[in-house]
Amino acid sequence: MKILVVEDDLSLAGQIMTAVEQAGWVAESALDGLEAVYQVTEQSFDAVILDLGLPRLDGLSVLRAMRDQGIHLPVIILSARDTLHDRIEGLNAGADDYLCKPFQMAELIARLRAQIRRGSGQTSPVITIGELALDTCTSAVYWQGQPLKLTALELKILSYMMHNSGRIISRSELIEHIYRQDFDRDSNTIEVFIRRIRQKVGHNMIETVRGLGYKLVQPA
Ligand code: CA
């Protein structure tokens, strides 16, 4: 899962990015509104954390620009403007949630989890596919009821696939959602990770769709 953090306060942006990475996701940052609009059109994200008071283009305009372009990513507004009018305006502009500053990092992360789940059509905090289960609150994965040991990257891949089960995911899509943009990415490594995950969860959970990618399926 990749999260765009749009915040011009460098220290707060850094704290949010650290919390996002600790939650097992990848964080990219945009320090002003125009950069944010550019990033959401150039890269694939799973959610956006959006400050309202931003240089070059304010947060509400960023949000409207995104929605006008048909980008339906979950967006959580973070703002010191906490009047009822501000909240209503933010939600009307297409935000999915609104958190007032100052806020607790744990609450932001919990709300992000809920938005990411909803964004992928999941309602329960535990995603279950066959004998595989992901507790999205703790990032623990269970296979046949037993906790599964996964490396950080294996977890990122499996979590993304579980949030998007039943559809074909290309290697480049996986790469976009598990690595930062500036990371030196090698699509061949995805095959290696998929092989390792298959060794842990049984080979028939992940189908290879030749030439297209992989699909996490509920075995018959
Ligand atoms: Ca600001």
mmCIF file of C-alpha atoms and ligand atoms in Angstrom:
data_model
loop_
_atom_site.group_PDB
_atom_site.id
_atom_site.type_symbol
_atom_site.label_atom_id
_atom_site.label_comp_id
_atom_site.label_asym_id
_atom_site.label_seq_id
_atom_site.Cartn_x
_atom_site.Cartn_y
_atom_site.Cartn_z
ATOM 1 C CA MET A 1 0.000 0.000 0.000
ATOM 2 C CA LYS A 2 1.341 3.398 -0.933
ATOM 3 C CA ILE A 3 0.258 6.578 0.802
ATOM 4 C CA LEU A 4 0.793 10.143 -0.400
ATOM 5 C CA VAL A 5 1.443 12.551 2.472
ATOM 6 C CA VAL A 6 0.636 16.124 1.426
ATOM 7 C CA GLU A 7 1.904 18.431 4.160
ATOM 8 C CA ASP A 8 4.086 21.539 3.982
ATOM 9 C CA ASP A 9 5.198 21.372 7.634
ATOM 10 C CA LEU A 10 8.396 19.365 7.175
ATOM 11 C CA SER A 11 8.568 18.113 10.725
ATOM 12 C CA LEU A 12 4.935 16.938 10.773
ATOM 13 C CA ALA A 13 5.310 15.418 7.283
ATOM 14 C CA GLY A 14 8.322 13.465 8.555
ATOM 15 C CA GLN A 15 6.431 12.189 11.594
ATOM 16 C CA ILE A 16 3.475 11.082 9.485
ATOM 17 C CA MET A 17 5.740 9.338 6.972
ATOM 18 C CA THR A 18 7.520 7.483 9.755
ATOM 19 C CA ALA A 19 4.172 6.341 11.194
ATOM 20 C CA VAL A 20 2.969 5.254 7.741
ATOM 21 C CA GLU A 21 6.150 3.235 7.157
ATOM 22 C CA GLN A 22 5.862 1.679 10.619
ATOM 23 C CA ALA A 23 2.333 0.585 9.725
ATOM 24 C CA GLY A 24 3.900 -1.448 6.902
ATOM 25 C CA TRP A 25 3.060 0.885 4.033
ATOM 26 C CA VAL A 26 5.134 3.004 1.688
ATOM 27 C CA ALA A 27 5.000 6.796 2.029
ATOM 28 C CA GLU A 28 5.703 9.464 -0.580
ATOM 29 C CA SER A 29 5.534 13.161 0.207
ATOM 30 C CA ALA A 30 4.331 16.307 -1.549
ATOM 31 C CA LEU A 31 5.190 19.640 0.052
ATOM 32 C CA ASP A 32 2.791 21.822 -1.914
ATOM 33 C CA GLY A 33 -0.521 21.560 -3.751
ATOM 34 C CA LEU A 34 0.778 21.491 -7.317
ATOM 35 C CA GLU A 35 3.262 18.769 -6.436
ATOM 36 C CA ALA A 36 0.374 16.785 -4.906
ATOM 37 C CA VAL A 37 -1.734 17.017 -8.076
ATOM 38 C CA TYR A 38 1.280 15.993 -10.158
ATOM 39 C CA GLN A 39 2.030 13.008 -7.916
ATOM 40 C CA VAL A 40 -1.513 11.587 -7.887
ATOM 41 C CA THR A 41 -1.647 11.704 -11.674
ATOM 42 C CA GLU A 42 1.841 10.207 -12.151
ATOM 43 C CA GLN A 43 1.819 7.451 -9.545
ATOM 44 C CA SER A 44 -0.586 4.928 -8.101
ATOM 45 C CA PHE A 45 -1.533 5.436 -4.461
ATOM 46 C CA ASP A 46 -3.878 3.659 -2.101
ATOM 47 C CA ALA A 47 -4.767 6.726 -0.014
ATOM 48 C CA VAL A 48 -3.888 10.400 0.418
ATOM 49 C CA ILE A 49 -3.384 12.398 3.617
ATOM 50 C CA LEU A 50 -4.090 15.993 2.703
ATOM 51 C CA ASP A 51 -3.305 19.190 4.610
ATOM 52 C CA LEU A 52 -5.525 22.154 3.650
ATOM 53 C CA GLY A 53 -3.188 25.129 4.068
ATOM 54 C CA LEU A 54 -0.586 24.485 1.362
ATOM 55 C CA PRO A 55 1.703 26.664 -0.779
ATOM 56 C CA ARG A 56 0.952 27.094 -4.531
ATOM 57 C CA LEU A 57 -2.457 25.378 -4.424
ATOM 58 C CA ASP A 58 -4.627 24.865 -1.350
ATOM 59 C CA GLY A 59 -5.754 21.430 -0.228
ATOM 60 C CA LEU A 60 -9.411 21.807 -1.197
ATOM 61 C CA SER A 61 -8.375 22.749 -4.751
ATOM 62 C CA VAL A 62 -6.069 19.725 -4.840
ATOM 63 C CA LEU A 63 -8.987 17.540 -3.808
ATOM 64 C CA ARG A 64 -11.352 19.050 -6.380
ATOM 65 C CA ALA A 65 -8.700 18.669 -9.111
ATOM 66 C CA MET A 66 -8.292 14.989 -8.185
ATOM 67 C CA ARG A 67 -12.019 14.286 -8.219
ATOM 68 C CA ASP A 68 -12.459 16.221 -11.491
ATOM 69 C CA GLN A 69 -9.847 13.951 -13.059
ATOM 70 C CA GLY A 70 -11.739 10.884 -11.882
ATOM 71 C CA ILE A 71 -9.183 9.926 -9.237
ATOM 72 C CA HIS A 72 -11.258 8.260 -6.544
ATOM 73 C CA LEU A 73 -8.544 7.477 -4.002
ATOM 74 C CA PRO A 74 -9.522 7.663 -0.333
ATOM 75 C CA VAL A 75 -8.541 11.098 1.000
ATOM 76 C CA ILE A 76 -8.199 12.066 4.653
ATOM 77 C CA ILE A 77 -8.020 15.795 5.254
ATOM 78 C CA LEU A 78 -5.743 16.952 8.052
ATOM 79 C CA SER A 79 -6.319 20.467 9.113
ATOM 80 C CA ALA A 80 -6.070 23.053 11.825
ATOM 81 C CA ARG A 81 -9.252 24.591 10.406
ATOM 82 C CA ASP A 82 -11.704 22.781 12.568
ATOM 83 C CA THR A 83 -14.955 24.666 12.332
ATOM 84 C CA LEU A 84 -18.057 22.744 11.312
ATOM 85 C CA HIS A 85 -18.160 24.799 8.112
ATOM 86 C CA ASP A 86 -14.590 23.718 7.200
ATOM 87 C CA ARG A 87 -15.360 20.073 7.797
ATOM 88 C CA ILE A 88 -18.523 20.186 5.717
ATOM 89 C CA GLU A 89 -16.696 22.000 2.922
ATOM 90 C CA GLY A 90 -13.936 19.368 2.955
ATOM 91 C CA LEU A 91 -16.351 16.466 2.880
ATOM 92 C CA ASN A 92 -18.403 18.126 0.150
ATOM 93 C CA ALA A 93 -15.266 18.541 -1.949
ATOM 94 C CA GLY A 94 -14.902 14.759 -1.887
ATOM 95 C CA ALA A 95 -12.867 13.944 1.216
ATOM 96 C CA ASP A 96 -13.568 10.582 2.847
ATOM 97 C CA ASP A 97 -12.559 11.624 6.325
ATOM 98 C CA TYR A 98 -11.445 14.699 8.238
ATOM 99 C CA LEU A 99 -9.041 14.882 11.155
ATOM 100 C CA CYS A 100 -8.350 18.092 13.065
ATOM 101 C CA LYS A 101 -4.891 19.182 14.193
ATOM 102 C CA PRO A 102 -3.540 18.480 16.705
ATOM 103 C CA PHE A 103 -4.263 14.777 16.353
ATOM 104 C CA GLN A 104 -2.918 11.488 17.644
ATOM 105 C CA MET A 105 -0.803 9.564 15.130
ATOM 106 C CA ALA A 106 -2.468 6.305 16.202
ATOM 107 C CA GLU A 107 -5.861 7.710 15.262
ATOM 108 C CA LEU A 108 -4.625 8.844 11.846
ATOM 109 C CA ILE A 109 -3.214 5.370 11.158
ATOM 110 C CA ALA A 110 -6.434 3.671 12.323
ATOM 111 C CA ARG A 111 -8.487 5.900 10.054
ATOM 112 C CA LEU A 112 -6.106 5.241 7.161
ATOM 113 C CA ARG A 113 -6.527 1.493 7.656
ATOM 114 C CA ALA A 114 -10.287 1.868 7.516
ATOM 115 C CA GLN A 115 -10.097 3.977 4.342
ATOM 116 C CA ILE A 116 -7.706 1.571 2.629
ATOM 117 C CA ARG A 117 -10.017 -1.338 3.473
ATOM 118 C CA ARG A 118 -13.044 0.512 2.181
ATOM 119 C CA GLY A 119 -11.146 1.608 -0.909
ATOM 120 C CA SER A 120 -10.627 -2.039 -1.778
ATOM 121 C CA GLY A 121 -14.191 -3.043 -0.934
ATOM 122 C CA GLN A 122 -13.394 -4.736 2.389
ATOM 123 C CA THR A 123 -15.583 -4.030 5.367
ATOM 124 C CA SER A 124 -14.135 -6.293 8.052
ATOM 125 C CA PRO A 125 -10.774 -5.521 9.701
ATOM 126 C CA VAL A 126 -9.833 -9.141 9.072
ATOM 127 C CA ILE A 127 -9.573 -10.101 5.408
ATOM 128 C CA THR A 128 -10.018 -13.842 4.913
ATOM 129 C CA ILE A 129 -9.382 -15.696 1.677
ATOM 130 C CA GLY A 130 -9.618 -19.446 2.002
ATOM 131 C CA GLU A 131 -7.300 -20.459 4.822
ATOM 132 C CA LEU A 132 -5.369 -17.216 4.643
ATOM 133 C CA ALA A 133 -6.265 -14.324 6.952
ATOM 134 C CA LEU A 134 -4.859 -10.814 7.355
ATOM 135 C CA ASP A 135 -5.612 -8.805 10.470
ATOM 136 C CA THR A 136 -5.362 -5.304 9.010
ATOM 137 C CA CYS A 137 -5.136 -3.744 12.498
ATOM 138 C CA THR A 138 -1.976 -5.596 13.463
ATOM 139 C CA SER A 139 -0.694 -6.617 9.996
ATOM 140 C CA ALA A 140 -0.520 -10.196 11.275
ATOM 141 C CA VAL A 141 -1.073 -12.902 8.674
ATOM 142 C CA TYR A 142 -2.447 -16.336 9.554
ATOM 143 C CA TRP A 143 -2.284 -19.443 7.430
ATOM 144 C CA GLN A 144 -4.519 -22.312 8.526
ATOM 145 C CA GLY A 145 -5.020 -20.508 11.839
ATOM 146 C CA GLN A 146 -1.316 -20.221 12.611
ATOM 147 C CA PRO A 147 0.681 -16.951 12.548
ATOM 148 C CA LEU A 148 2.756 -16.755 9.391
ATOM 149 C CA LYS A 149 6.302 -15.398 9.433
ATOM 150 C CA LEU A 150 6.843 -13.000 6.548
ATOM 151 C CA THR A 151 9.565 -10.512 5.713
ATOM 152 C CA ALA A 152 8.550 -6.847 5.408
ATOM 153 C CA LEU A 153 8.424 -7.019 1.610
ATOM 154 C CA GLU A 154 6.582 -10.339 1.543
ATOM 155 C CA LEU A 155 3.994 -8.783 3.868
ATOM 156 C CA LYS A 156 3.643 -5.699 1.643
ATOM 157 C CA ILE A 157 3.040 -7.913 -1.405
ATOM 158 C CA LEU A 158 0.660 -10.324 0.292
ATOM 159 C CA SER A 159 -1.278 -7.508 1.974
ATOM 160 C CA TYR A 160 -1.696 -5.693 -1.343
ATOM 161 C CA MET A 161 -2.830 -8.920 -3.020
ATOM 162 C CA MET A 162 -5.286 -9.691 -0.215
ATOM 163 C CA HIS A 163 -6.787 -6.198 -0.482
ATOM 164 C CA ASN A 164 -7.145 -6.839 -4.233
ATOM 165 C CA SER A 165 -7.938 -10.549 -4.370
ATOM 166 C CA GLY A 166 -9.655 -12.110 -7.350
ATOM 167 C CA ARG A 167 -8.238 -9.712 -9.896
ATOM 168 C CA ILE A 168 -5.075 -9.892 -11.969
ATOM 169 C CA ILE A 169 -2.263 -7.736 -10.598
ATOM 170 C CA SER A 170 0.655 -7.038 -12.899
ATOM 171 C CA ARG A 171 4.239 -7.040 -11.689
ATOM 172 C CA SER A 172 4.534 -3.334 -12.406
ATOM 173 C CA GLU A 173 1.394 -2.618 -10.344
ATOM 174 C CA LEU A 174 2.871 -4.582 -7.441
ATOM 175 C CA ILE A 175 6.142 -2.691 -7.746
ATOM 176 C CA GLU A 176 4.314 0.652 -7.720
ATOM 177 C CA HIS A 177 2.545 -0.205 -4.495
ATOM 178 C CA ILE A 178 5.402 -1.737 -2.509
ATOM 179 C CA TYR A 179 8.393 0.445 -3.348
ATOM 180 C CA ARG A 180 9.029 4.156 -3.182
ATOM 181 C CA GLN A 181 9.303 5.924 -6.515
ATOM 182 C CA ASP A 182 13.015 6.661 -6.049
ATOM 183 C CA PHE A 183 13.826 3.049 -5.207
ATOM 184 C CA ASP A 184 15.899 1.137 -7.744
ATOM 185 C CA ARG A 185 13.274 -1.373 -8.830
ATOM 186 C CA ASP A 186 13.811 -4.671 -10.539
ATOM 187 C CA SER A 187 10.641 -6.426 -11.644
ATOM 188 C CA ASN A 188 12.409 -9.799 -11.615
ATOM 189 C CA THR A 189 12.597 -9.679 -7.847
ATOM 190 C CA ILE A 190 8.786 -9.837 -7.680
ATOM 191 C CA GLU A 191 8.946 -13.397 -9.026
ATOM 192 C CA VAL A 192 11.340 -14.329 -6.251
ATOM 193 C CA PHE A 193 9.018 -12.904 -3.585
ATOM 194 C CA ILE A 194 5.967 -14.612 -5.067
ATOM 195 C CA ARG A 195 7.837 -17.919 -5.027
ATOM 196 C CA ARG A 196 8.724 -17.452 -1.351
ATOM 197 C CA ILE A 197 5.147 -16.519 -0.451
ATOM 198 C CA ARG A 198 3.859 -19.585 -2.300
ATOM 199 C CA GLN A 199 6.202 -21.766 -0.265
ATOM 200 C CA LYS A 200 4.525 -20.384 2.862
ATOM 201 C CA VAL A 201 0.849 -20.355 1.898
ATOM 202 C CA GLY A 202 0.490 -23.184 -0.572
ATOM 203 C CA HIS A 203 0.988 -22.943 -4.327
ATOM 204 C CA ASN A 204 -2.661 -22.765 -5.339
ATOM 205 C CA MET A 205 -3.387 -19.465 -3.524
ATOM 206 C CA ILE A 206 -1.520 -17.385 -6.107
ATOM 207 C CA GLU A 207 -2.188 -18.059 -9.778
ATOM 208 C CA THR A 208 0.212 -16.916 -12.463
ATOM 209 C CA VAL A 209 -1.658 -15.411 -15.398
ATOM 210 C CA ARG A 210 0.820 -15.718 -18.225
ATOM 211 C CA GLY A 211 1.939 -12.386 -19.633
ATOM 212 C CA LEU A 212 -0.352 -10.425 -17.293
ATOM 213 C CA GLY A 213 0.595 -11.015 -13.693
ATOM 214 C CA TYR A 214 -0.689 -12.758 -10.603
ATOM 215 C CA LYS A 215 -4.031 -13.381 -9.011
ATOM 216 C CA LEU A 216 -4.730 -14.279 -5.404
ATOM 217 C CA VAL A 217 -7.604 -16.715 -5.415
ATOM 218 C CA GLN A 218 -9.768 -18.671 -3.060
ATOM 219 C CA PRO A 219 -8.780 -22.279 -3.843
ATOM 220 C CA ALA A 220 -11.701 -24.476 -4.876
HETATM 221 CA CA CA B 1 -0.049 23.603 6.112
#
